[in-house]
Each structure stands twice: as C-alpha cells, then as structure tokens.
Coordinates of C-alpha atoms in Angstrom, one line a residue:
Chain A
M1 CA -42.8 -12.3 19.5
N2 CA -43.8 -13.0 16.4
C3 CA -41.5 -14.9 14.0
E4 CA -41.6 -11.3 12.4
Q5 CA -39.7 -9.4 15.4
A6 CA -37.5 -12.0 16.5
R7 CA -36.1 -11.7 12.1
Q8 CA -35.5 -8.1 13.2
L9 CA -33.1 -9.4 15.5
F10 CA -30.3 -12.4 15.1
D11 CA -27.7 -10.5 13.7
V12 CA -27.9 -8.1 17.2
Y13 CA -28.3 -11.9 18.4
L14 CA -26.0 -13.0 16.9
D15 CA -23.1 -11.5 17.7
G16 CA -23.9 -11.8 20.8
E17 CA -24.3 -8.0 21.9
L18 CA -28.4 -8.2 21.9
P19 CA -30.0 -6.2 25.5
S20 CA -29.9 -9.3 28.5
G21 CA -34.1 -9.2 27.9
L22 CA -34.4 -9.7 24.5
A23 CA -32.1 -12.4 24.8
T24 CA -34.0 -14.3 27.0
E25 CA -37.6 -13.7 25.4
L26 CA -35.8 -14.7 22.0
G27 CA -34.1 -17.7 23.4
A28 CA -38.1 -19.0 24.1
H29 CA -39.5 -18.2 21.3
R30 CA -36.7 -19.9 20.1
V31 CA -37.6 -22.4 21.5
Q32 CA -41.8 -22.8 20.2
C33 CA -40.7 -21.6 16.7
A34 CA -39.1 -25.2 14.6
R35 CA -38.5 -21.5 11.6
C36 CA -36.6 -19.3 13.4
R37 CA -35.4 -22.3 15.2
Q38 CA -33.9 -24.0 12.7
E39 CA -32.7 -20.0 11.0
L40 CA -30.8 -19.7 14.0
A41 CA -29.2 -23.0 14.2
L42 CA -27.8 -22.3 10.1
M43 CA -26.5 -19.3 10.9
E44 CA -24.4 -19.6 13.9
V45 CA -23.1 -23.5 12.0
T46 CA -21.8 -20.6 8.9
S47 CA -20.2 -18.4 10.6
H48 CA -18.8 -21.7 12.7
I49 CA -17.2 -23.0 9.3
V50 CA -16.8 -19.3 8.2
A51 CA -14.2 -18.6 10.8
S52 CA -12.7 -21.8 11.4
D53 CA -12.3 -22.1 7.6
E54 CA -10.1 -25.0 7.0
E55 CA -9.4 -24.8 4.5
R56 CA -5.4 -26.4 3.2
A57 CA -4.6 -24.2 0.2
S58 CA -1.5 -21.9 1.1
L59 CA 1.5 -19.8 -0.3
S60 CA 3.6 -21.5 -2.7
P61 CA 6.4 -21.7 -0.3
E62 CA 8.8 -19.6 -2.8
F63 CA 5.8 -16.8 -3.5
S64 CA 8.3 -14.9 -1.2
D65 CA 11.5 -14.9 -3.0
R66 CA 9.4 -14.2 -6.3
L67 CA 7.9 -10.3 -5.1
I68 CA 12.0 -9.9 -3.2
A69 CA 13.2 -9.9 -7.6
C70 CA 10.2 -8.2 -8.8
L71 CA 11.1 -5.3 -5.8
G72 CA 14.1 -5.7 -6.6
E73 CA 13.7 -4.8 -10.3
Q74 CA 11.2 -2.4 -9.9
T75 CA 13.7 -0.8 -8.1
S76 CA 16.5 -1.4 -10.2
G77 CA 13.4 0.6 -13.3
R78 CA 13.8 3.3 -10.5
L79 CA 16.9 3.6 -9.9
Y80 CA 18.1 3.6 -13.4
R81 CA 15.4 7.2 -14.1
F82 CA 17.4 8.6 -11.9
R83 CA 20.6 8.6 -12.7
R84 CA 19.7 9.4 -15.9
V85 CA 18.1 12.4 -14.3
L86 CA 21.3 12.8 -12.5
Y87 CA 23.9 12.1 -15.6
I88 CA 21.7 14.9 -18.0
A89 CA 21.4 17.1 -15.4
G90 CA 25.1 17.4 -13.2
P91 CA 27.2 18.0 -16.5
F92 CA 25.4 21.6 -16.4
A93 CA 25.8 20.6 -12.1
A94 CA 29.8 20.8 -12.7
A95 CA 30.2 23.5 -15.3
A96 CA 28.2 26.3 -13.1
A97 CA 30.6 24.7 -10.3
V98 CA 33.6 25.4 -12.6
L99 CA 31.9 29.0 -13.3
V100 CA 31.0 29.8 -9.0
L101 CA 34.4 28.0 -8.2
S102 CA 36.8 31.1 -11.2
F103 CA 35.1 33.3 -10.7
S104 CA 36.0 33.1 -6.8
V105 CA 39.6 32.0 -7.7
F106 CA 39.6 35.0 -10.0
F107 CA 38.9 37.7 -7.9
D108 CA 41.3 36.0 -5.1
R109 CA 44.3 35.9 -7.4
D110 CA 43.6 39.2 -8.8
Q111 CA 43.8 40.6 -5.9
R112 CA 47.2 39.1 -5.2
V113 CA 48.4 40.4 -7.3
A114 CA 47.0 44.0 -7.8
G115 CA 49.0 44.7 -4.5
E116 CA 46.3 46.3 -2.3
K117 CA 42.5 45.9 -1.6
V118 CA 40.1 46.5 -4.3
E119 CA 37.4 46.2 -2.9
I120 CA 34.7 43.5 -5.6
G121 CA 31.2 44.7 -6.0
P122 CA 29.4 46.4 -8.0
A123 CA 28.6 49.0 -6.0
S124 CA 32.5 49.1 -4.6
V125 CA 33.1 49.5 -8.0
A126 CA 31.7 52.3 -9.1
T127 CA 31.7 54.0 -6.1
A128 CA 35.5 53.7 -5.9
E129 CA 37.6 57.0 -5.1
S130 CA 40.7 56.2 -3.5
P131 CA 43.1 52.6 -3.0
S132 CA 42.8 51.4 0.7
D133 CA 46.6 51.7 1.9
A134 CA 49.2 49.5 4.2
S135 CA 50.6 52.9 4.9
T136 CA 51.0 55.5 7.0
D137 CA 49.9 57.9 5.5
R138 CA 47.0 56.9 3.5
A139 CA 44.6 58.6 1.8
A140 CA 40.6 59.0 3.4
P141 CA 38.0 58.5 1.4
T142 CA 36.6 62.4 -0.3
P143 CA 33.5 61.8 -0.9
R144 CA 32.5 61.8 -5.0
G145 CA 32.3 65.9 -6.5
D146 CA 34.3 67.2 -3.9
R147 CA 37.6 67.2 -6.2
T148 CA 37.8 66.9 -10.4
V149 CA 38.0 63.8 -11.4
T150 CA 40.0 63.9 -14.5
D151 CA 42.9 66.2 -13.0
D152 CA 43.1 64.0 -10.2
P153 CA 46.4 62.5 -10.5
E154 CA 45.4 58.9 -7.3
A155 CA 41.8 59.6 -9.0
I156 CA 43.0 58.9 -12.6
A157 CA 44.9 56.0 -11.2
A158 CA 42.3 54.2 -9.2
R159 CA 40.0 54.8 -12.3
Q160 CA 42.7 53.2 -14.1
R161 CA 43.2 50.4 -12.4
R162 CA 38.9 49.7 -11.8
E163 CA 39.3 49.6 -15.6
A164 CA 41.9 47.5 -15.8
A165 CA 39.9 44.5 -12.8
E166 CA 36.4 45.3 -14.9
D167 CA 38.9 44.4 -17.8
A168 CA 40.3 41.3 -16.8
I169 CA 36.7 40.2 -15.1
D170 CA 35.6 40.2 -18.0
R171 CA 37.9 38.3 -20.1
W172 CA 38.2 35.7 -17.9
V173 CA 34.4 35.2 -17.4
R174 CA 34.4 34.4 -21.5
Q175 CA 37.2 32.0 -20.8
T176 CA 35.9 30.7 -17.9
A177 CA 32.3 30.2 -20.4
Q178 CA 33.8 28.7 -23.1
R179 CA 35.5 26.9 -21.4
G180 CA 33.0 26.1 -19.0
S181 CA 30.6 25.2 -22.7
A182 CA 33.4 22.7 -23.6
L183 CA 33.6 21.1 -20.2
S184 CA 29.3 20.9 -21.0
Q185 CA 29.4 19.2 -24.0
A186 CA 32.1 16.9 -23.5
L187 CA 30.4 15.7 -20.3
D188 CA 27.1 15.0 -22.7
L189 CA 29.3 13.3 -25.0
T190 CA 31.1 11.0 -22.2
V191 CA 26.5 10.8 -20.3
M192 CA 25.8 9.6 -24.2
Q193 CA 28.1 6.8 -24.6
L194 CA 27.5 5.7 -20.8
L195 CA 23.2 5.6 -21.3
D196 CA 23.9 3.8 -24.9
M197 CA 25.8 1.5 -22.6
L198 CA 23.2 0.8 -20.1
E199 CA 20.8 1.0 -22.3
A200 CA 22.6 -2.0 -24.4
F201 CA 23.2 -3.8 -21.5
E202 CA 19.4 -3.1 -19.3
Q203 CA 18.6 -5.0 -22.9
S204 CA 20.7 -7.6 -22.6
Q205 CA 19.2 -8.5 -19.8
E206 CA 15.4 -8.0 -20.1
H207 CA 13.3 -11.2 -19.5
E208 CA 10.3 -12.1 -18.6
S209 CA 8.3 -11.5 -15.9
H210 CA 8.4 -14.4 -13.1
F211 CA 3.9 -14.2 -13.2
P212 CA 2.2 -14.5 -16.3
G213 CA 0.5 -12.1 -16.7
A214 CA 0.6 -9.6 -14.7
G215 CA 1.0 -6.6 -15.9
A216 CA 2.9 -3.5 -15.6
V217 CA 2.2 -2.9 -11.9
T218 CA 1.4 0.8 -10.8
P219 CA 0.3 1.8 -7.0
L220 CA -3.4 1.7 -6.2
G221 CA -5.1 6.3 -6.9
Q222 CA -8.2 7.7 -6.5
D223 CA -9.3 7.3 -9.8
Q224 CA -8.6 3.1 -10.1
T225 CA -11.0 2.7 -6.3
D226 CA -13.3 5.7 -7.8
Q227 CA -14.3 2.9 -11.2
L228 CA -15.2 0.1 -9.1
G229 CA -18.2 1.4 -7.4
D230 CA -20.6 -1.5 -5.8
D231 CA -23.0 -1.3 -9.2
D232 CA -20.5 -1.8 -11.1
I233 CA -19.9 -5.1 -8.9
E234 CA -23.2 -6.1 -7.9
D235 CA -23.5 -6.5 -11.8
L236 CA -20.9 -9.3 -11.3
Chain B
M1 CA -12.2 -13.2 45.6
T2 CA -13.0 -13.2 41.8
V3 CA -10.2 -13.5 39.6
D4 CA -11.1 -10.3 36.4
T5 CA -9.9 -13.6 34.1
A6 CA -11.2 -11.7 31.3
G7 CA -9.6 -8.6 32.1
V8 CA -6.0 -10.0 32.6
D9 CA -6.3 -11.9 28.8
T10 CA -8.1 -8.2 27.8
M11 CA -5.2 -6.4 28.9
A12 CA -2.5 -8.6 27.4
G13 CA -4.9 -9.1 24.0
V14 CA -4.4 -5.1 24.7
A15 CA -0.4 -5.9 24.6
A16 CA -0.2 -8.0 22.3
T17 CA -2.0 -6.4 19.5
S18 CA 1.1 -3.2 21.2
Q19 CA 3.5 -4.6 20.4
E20 CA 2.9 -6.6 17.5
Q21 CA 2.0 -2.3 15.3
A22 CA 4.9 -1.3 17.3
L23 CA 6.4 -4.5 14.9
E24 CA 5.2 -3.5 12.3
R25 CA 5.8 0.6 12.5
R26 CA 8.9 -0.4 12.6
L27 CA 9.0 -2.3 9.8
V28 CA 7.7 0.1 7.6
R29 CA 10.3 2.3 8.3
R30 CA 12.8 0.4 7.5
A31 CA 10.9 -0.8 4.9
R32 CA 11.2 2.9 3.6
A33 CA 14.9 3.6 3.5
G34 CA 15.3 0.0 1.7
D35 CA 15.5 -2.7 4.1
R36 CA 14.8 -5.2 1.3
Q37 CA 14.9 -7.2 5.2
A38 CA 12.0 -5.3 6.5
L39 CA 10.4 -6.1 3.3
R40 CA 11.0 -10.3 3.3
E41 CA 9.4 -9.5 7.4
L42 CA 6.6 -7.4 6.0
I43 CA 5.6 -10.0 3.7
D44 CA 5.9 -12.9 6.0
L45 CA 3.8 -11.6 8.5
H46 CA 0.6 -10.9 5.8
K47 CA 1.4 -13.5 3.0
D48 CA -0.8 -15.4 5.4
R49 CA -3.6 -13.6 6.1
L50 CA -4.1 -12.1 2.9
F51 CA -4.3 -15.2 0.5
A52 CA -6.9 -16.7 3.2
F53 CA -8.8 -13.3 2.7
V54 CA -7.6 -13.0 -0.6
R55 CA -8.7 -17.1 -1.9
R56 CA -12.5 -17.1 -0.8
M57 CA -13.2 -13.3 -3.4
I58 CA -11.2 -15.9 -6.0
R59 CA -11.8 -19.5 -5.7
N60 CA -8.8 -20.1 -8.6
H61 CA -5.7 -20.6 -6.6
H62 CA -3.2 -19.4 -9.0
D63 CA -5.4 -15.9 -9.7
A64 CA -6.0 -15.3 -5.6
E65 CA -1.4 -16.3 -5.4
E66 CA -0.9 -13.6 -8.4
V67 CA -3.6 -11.1 -7.0
C68 CA -0.8 -11.6 -3.2
Q69 CA 1.3 -11.2 -5.0
D70 CA 0.3 -8.1 -7.5
T71 CA -1.3 -6.2 -4.0
F72 CA 2.9 -6.7 -2.4
L73 CA 4.5 -4.9 -5.3
K74 CA 1.1 -1.9 -5.3
A75 CA 1.5 -1.0 -2.0
F76 CA 5.1 -1.7 -1.8
A77 CA 5.3 0.8 -4.6
A78 CA 3.4 3.1 -2.4
L79 CA 4.1 3.0 1.0
D80 CA 5.3 6.3 1.1
T81 CA 1.9 7.0 1.1
Y82 CA 0.8 4.4 4.1
S83 CA -0.9 6.5 7.2
T84 CA 0.6 4.2 10.9
Q85 CA -2.8 4.9 11.9
Y86 CA -3.6 2.2 10.1
R87 CA -2.8 -1.1 11.7
F88 CA -1.3 -2.2 7.6
S89 CA -2.6 -4.9 7.6
T90 CA -5.8 -3.0 7.7
W91 CA -4.3 -1.0 4.4
L92 CA -2.8 -4.1 2.3
F93 CA -6.3 -5.6 2.3
T94 CA -7.8 -2.3 1.3
I95 CA -4.9 -3.6 -1.9
G96 CA -6.1 -6.5 -1.8
Y97 CA -10.1 -6.3 -2.2
R98 CA -9.3 -3.6 -4.9
V99 CA -6.9 -5.7 -6.4
C100 CA -9.7 -9.5 -6.1
L101 CA -12.2 -7.0 -8.0
N102 CA -10.0 -5.7 -10.8
S103 CA -9.4 -9.7 -11.1
M104 CA -12.7 -10.5 -11.2
R105 CA -14.0 -7.9 -13.4
R106 CA -10.7 -8.6 -16.2
K107 CA -12.1 -12.3 -15.5
R108 CA -15.8 -12.1 -15.0
A109 CA -15.9 -15.2 -12.8
L110 CA -19.1 -15.3 -12.1
T111 CA -20.2 -18.8 -10.2
G112 CA -22.3 -21.1 -11.3
E113 CA -25.9 -22.6 -10.0
V114 CA -25.3 -25.4 -6.8
D115 CA -28.0 -27.6 -7.1
F116 CA -28.1 -28.3 -3.4
A117 CA -31.7 -31.2 -3.9
A118 CA -27.7 -33.1 -5.2
L119 CA -26.4 -32.6 -1.9
P120 CA -27.2 -35.5 0.4
L121 CA -27.1 -33.8 3.4
H122 CA -30.8 -32.1 2.8
S123 CA -31.2 -36.0 2.6
E124 CA -33.5 -38.3 5.4
E125 CA -32.1 -41.6 4.9
T126 CA -28.6 -40.9 4.9
P127 CA -27.3 -38.7 8.0
E128 CA -26.6 -41.4 10.2
K129 CA -24.4 -44.1 7.2
V130 CA -22.2 -40.8 7.1
A131 CA -19.2 -41.1 7.9
E132 CA -18.6 -37.6 10.6
S133 CA -16.0 -36.4 8.4
E134 CA -18.1 -36.3 5.4
D135 CA -21.1 -35.3 6.7
A136 CA -18.8 -32.4 7.9
S137 CA -16.8 -31.7 4.6
R138 CA -19.9 -31.5 2.6
M139 CA -21.8 -29.4 5.4
R140 CA -18.7 -26.7 5.3
Q141 CA -18.4 -27.3 1.5
A142 CA -22.2 -25.8 0.5
V143 CA -21.6 -23.5 3.3
W144 CA -18.8 -22.2 1.0
E145 CA -20.2 -22.9 -1.7
A146 CA -23.5 -20.3 -1.1
V147 CA -21.1 -17.8 0.2
Q148 CA -19.9 -18.2 -2.9
R149 CA -23.1 -16.9 -4.3
L150 CA -22.6 -13.7 -2.1
T151 CA -21.8 -9.8 -4.2
P152 CA -18.6 -9.0 -3.8
P153 CA -18.8 -6.5 -1.1
Q154 CA -21.1 -9.0 1.2
R155 CA -18.4 -11.7 0.5
A156 CA -15.7 -9.1 1.5
A157 CA -17.7 -8.4 4.9
V158 CA -18.3 -12.0 5.5
V159 CA -15.0 -13.4 5.8
L160 CA -13.3 -11.4 7.3
Y161 CA -15.9 -10.2 10.1
Y162 CA -15.8 -14.4 10.8
R163 CA -13.2 -15.5 9.2
H164 CA -11.3 -12.3 9.9
E165 CA -12.5 -11.4 11.9
H166 CA -12.2 -8.0 11.8
S167 CA -14.4 -4.7 13.5
C168 CA -17.1 -3.5 10.7
L169 CA -15.1 -0.2 11.1
D170 CA -12.1 -2.2 9.9
I171 CA -13.8 -3.7 7.4
A172 CA -15.5 0.2 6.3
R173 CA -11.9 0.5 5.8
V174 CA -11.4 -2.3 3.6
L175 CA -13.9 -2.1 1.8
Q176 CA -13.6 1.9 1.4
L177 CA -17.5 2.4 2.4
P178 CA -19.2 3.2 5.4
E179 CA -19.9 1.4 8.4
A180 CA -23.4 1.9 8.1
T181 CA -23.4 -0.4 5.0
V182 CA -20.9 -2.5 6.3
K183 CA -23.5 -3.5 8.4
S184 CA -26.1 -3.7 5.7
H185 CA -24.2 -5.6 3.5
L186 CA -23.7 -8.2 6.5
H187 CA -26.5 -7.5 7.1
R188 CA -27.7 -9.0 3.8
A189 CA -25.3 -11.3 3.8
R190 CA -27.3 -13.9 6.4
A191 CA -30.8 -13.5 4.7
R192 CA -28.9 -14.6 0.9
L193 CA -27.4 -17.1 3.2
R194 CA -30.2 -18.6 4.9
D195 CA -32.4 -18.7 1.8
L196 CA -29.1 -20.5 -0.2
L197 CA -29.4 -22.8 2.8
A198 CA -32.9 -23.4 3.5
P199 CA -32.8 -26.7 1.8
I200 CA -30.3 -28.1 4.8
S201 CA -32.0 -29.9 7.9
E202 CA -32.3 -29.2 11.8
T203 CA -30.9 -32.9 11.5
D204 CA -28.0 -32.5 9.7
L205 CA -27.2 -28.9 10.7
N206 CA -27.7 -30.0 15.0
V207 CA -26.4 -32.8 14.0
F208 CA -23.0 -30.7 13.0
R209 CA -23.3 -28.0 16.2
N210 CA -23.0 -31.4 19.1
R211 CA -20.7 -32.5 17.2
A212 CA -19.1 -29.1 16.4
G213 CA -20.1 -27.8 19.7
L214 CA -22.6 -25.4 19.0
A215 CA -25.3 -26.6 21.2
G216 CA -26.7 -24.6 23.8

C-alpha cells in the first residue's frame, strides 16, 4: 500500500469502518511511513479534542427565565390580534344570531296567537288551501284547481289569513333588522372604545426587548433557507 | 460462555433513547397546547447542547446566547410544523444552524490568521519543560482555532459529528444537505485540518496521545 492509497482510506479507518484486512494493511503502512503516521495521529488527536470539548462557557443562569418572558410577550401579541378579530366580527355574528332567534320566536308566537297550526314555509304558504283543524269535521285538503278560490268562503278566509301572516312576517323582519342594525352600531361603538382602551394600556406597558438587537422574530421559512445557499456561505 | 454486554448496552441505550423521545413527544404536545412548564422543560433539556454547538460556530459569547434565544423563539413559533418523525434536537439544531448563518452574514465574523509558528507546540525544545495541562491546553487551542478556519458547513459537520455524535444522516437533516454532501464536507474538513495542523510535531502529538490514552 502506498501513501496515496492509504490516504484515501483515512476517513473510513478513523471511523472504525474499514474491513479488517484493509485495516491491517493500513496499520502496517502506518508503522513504516512517518508522514502517514503523523497525519493519522493528528486526526486522532483532533477528533478526541473536538469530542471532549472542555470549554466551560455556558448560558447565563437567567436564560430560561428571559426566554419564557419573551415567549409570553409573543403569546399576548397573538392573543391581542385574535381578540381584535373577535371584537370586530363578534357584533355581526351576534346580530345574525339575534335575527335567527327572533325569527324562530316570532313563528312560534304567531302560531300560538292564531290558535291554529299554520305551516310556515314558502311552499306551504304558496299552496295552503285550507287550515288544519283540531275539530272532528276536518276538511280534507283540496287539490288546486278543483275549486274557484274567489267563490269559496273558506278559501277566501285562508287566503286572508295567509296574507296577514305574510305581512306580519315582513313587519317583524324589518323591525328586527332595524333593531339588529341599531344593536350592531351600539356594539361597534363599544368595541371601538374597548380597542382604544386596550391600545392605550399596551402602549403604557411597552418596553424594550431583554436582548438588544434581537430583532423581529419570524418563523423560519423556506424562503429564508433558500437565501442561504452554500455558495454564499463559502464566501464567509 | 460469553455475555453479550455490548448487546445489552445497546438495548439499554435504545430503551433510553426511546424513553427520551417519548418524553420529548409528550412535552411537544403539551407545549403546543400552551403549557408553559412544558416549554421550560424543552428549553432546559436542549439549551446546553444547542449552546455548545452554537458557541463553536460563533465565537462571541453574547452573540451565541442571542442566537440560542432566537432559535428557541423561532422553534416555538413554528412548533405546529414540527414532525415527530425527527428528533426535536435535530429540528432545533436545523433552526439553530440557519440562525447562526444569518448572524454570521450580518456581522461578517471572519476568523483571523493564526500564526502557528508562534505556538510552542511545534518547537522541539520546550515540550519536556512545559507542564502537562499547559501542553494539552495549547494543543486544544490550536485544534479549535483550526476548526474555526473551516467553512461553516465543514465546521458544523465536524462539530456535530465528533462533539455531538450525530450520524451523517442526522447532520444532513440539520444542514439540509444530501448525506453524500455531508460526507464530502467531513472529508474536506479533515484534509483542511491536517494541512492547518501540520506544523505540530509528531512528538507533541504522541505526548498528547499517550496522556489522553489514545495510543495503541
């Protein structure tokens, strides 16, 4: 084995992965060649020194506390943004909920006031021919076209009740929308006042970061890693 | 009859590693849910090793501490993206390495030329007169100064391989390079270190090796 051949096996030999035959051959060359002997000894010492790394420098004792404090500031920042979104979107969600609730309450109340079961819905309102009646002489539903609506008193009464119900629904929807709008405006004003108070409070609490020059913290993104190619690093 | 103690040790080592990984997964799960105590435990578990690595990449103590802080902050901000198929330390070191590179680019921290001729280690008249601790101390200083002169990927590969006992595969994950490239970096790093440390005499090397128990 010559020096060039031996040098090609140094890495594998130092990692202890050289097959025993080649390891014996390299060991014999090492005994005979001073230069290869020195290089191998140098690498053994170097790897030992790096592995043992006896440097005593360590992080400051309050490192963990400072870091937790920084994390707290990060979390409250995110929480503030979440609350802000909630405060702005909340009133609209509340108004929609009030509208739906009122709608359902109205229908239930209207059914109780009318004293009879009226099926509410676009299809049923459009096609209701006769009311359902709890009494024994219940009139069977009559298909459309079998009667002349203007002549039948029951049909006329049914139509009038239906129109009254529709008018009542329209009035209630308008009133609820107005009330919802007013409520939404009132909530908006309250939210704006609350946000102003929150901003004033946070400005009074604002302080410098524990680590000067730390800069903004952003999650590590692929665009950041892509910017640091090995070619750039080689220039350092 | 021989007892396969190596196998038992390996099994114990594997069990310990599995326990450690299970603990890590539990801590990460709790940390994602906002548990501050879990965050603190993750910090305490990894901060020393991370600092040891960063300190060898960035020689300035204050800068190294700042890099460690930034690394943890970025890691916890992106905790939802961490996949438990990798060790948390590997993921943390990946972020730490990139933060180191950012820091070095900002400060352009180039190491200066080291005058190896001024070091008494290569002198033949002093080895016997110098106390053992000083001799070993100068040898270590020379080696670490040579390591500092490697390029960042080479330096990271050497430190992670020897100091932190990472496999080439783990180093590839940390440096976000192919495994073959990592092996190439290690190979070139060793060649470069041989060139830089060539002035050290064989006598000094043998003295150190004997005292460190490396001879054989």
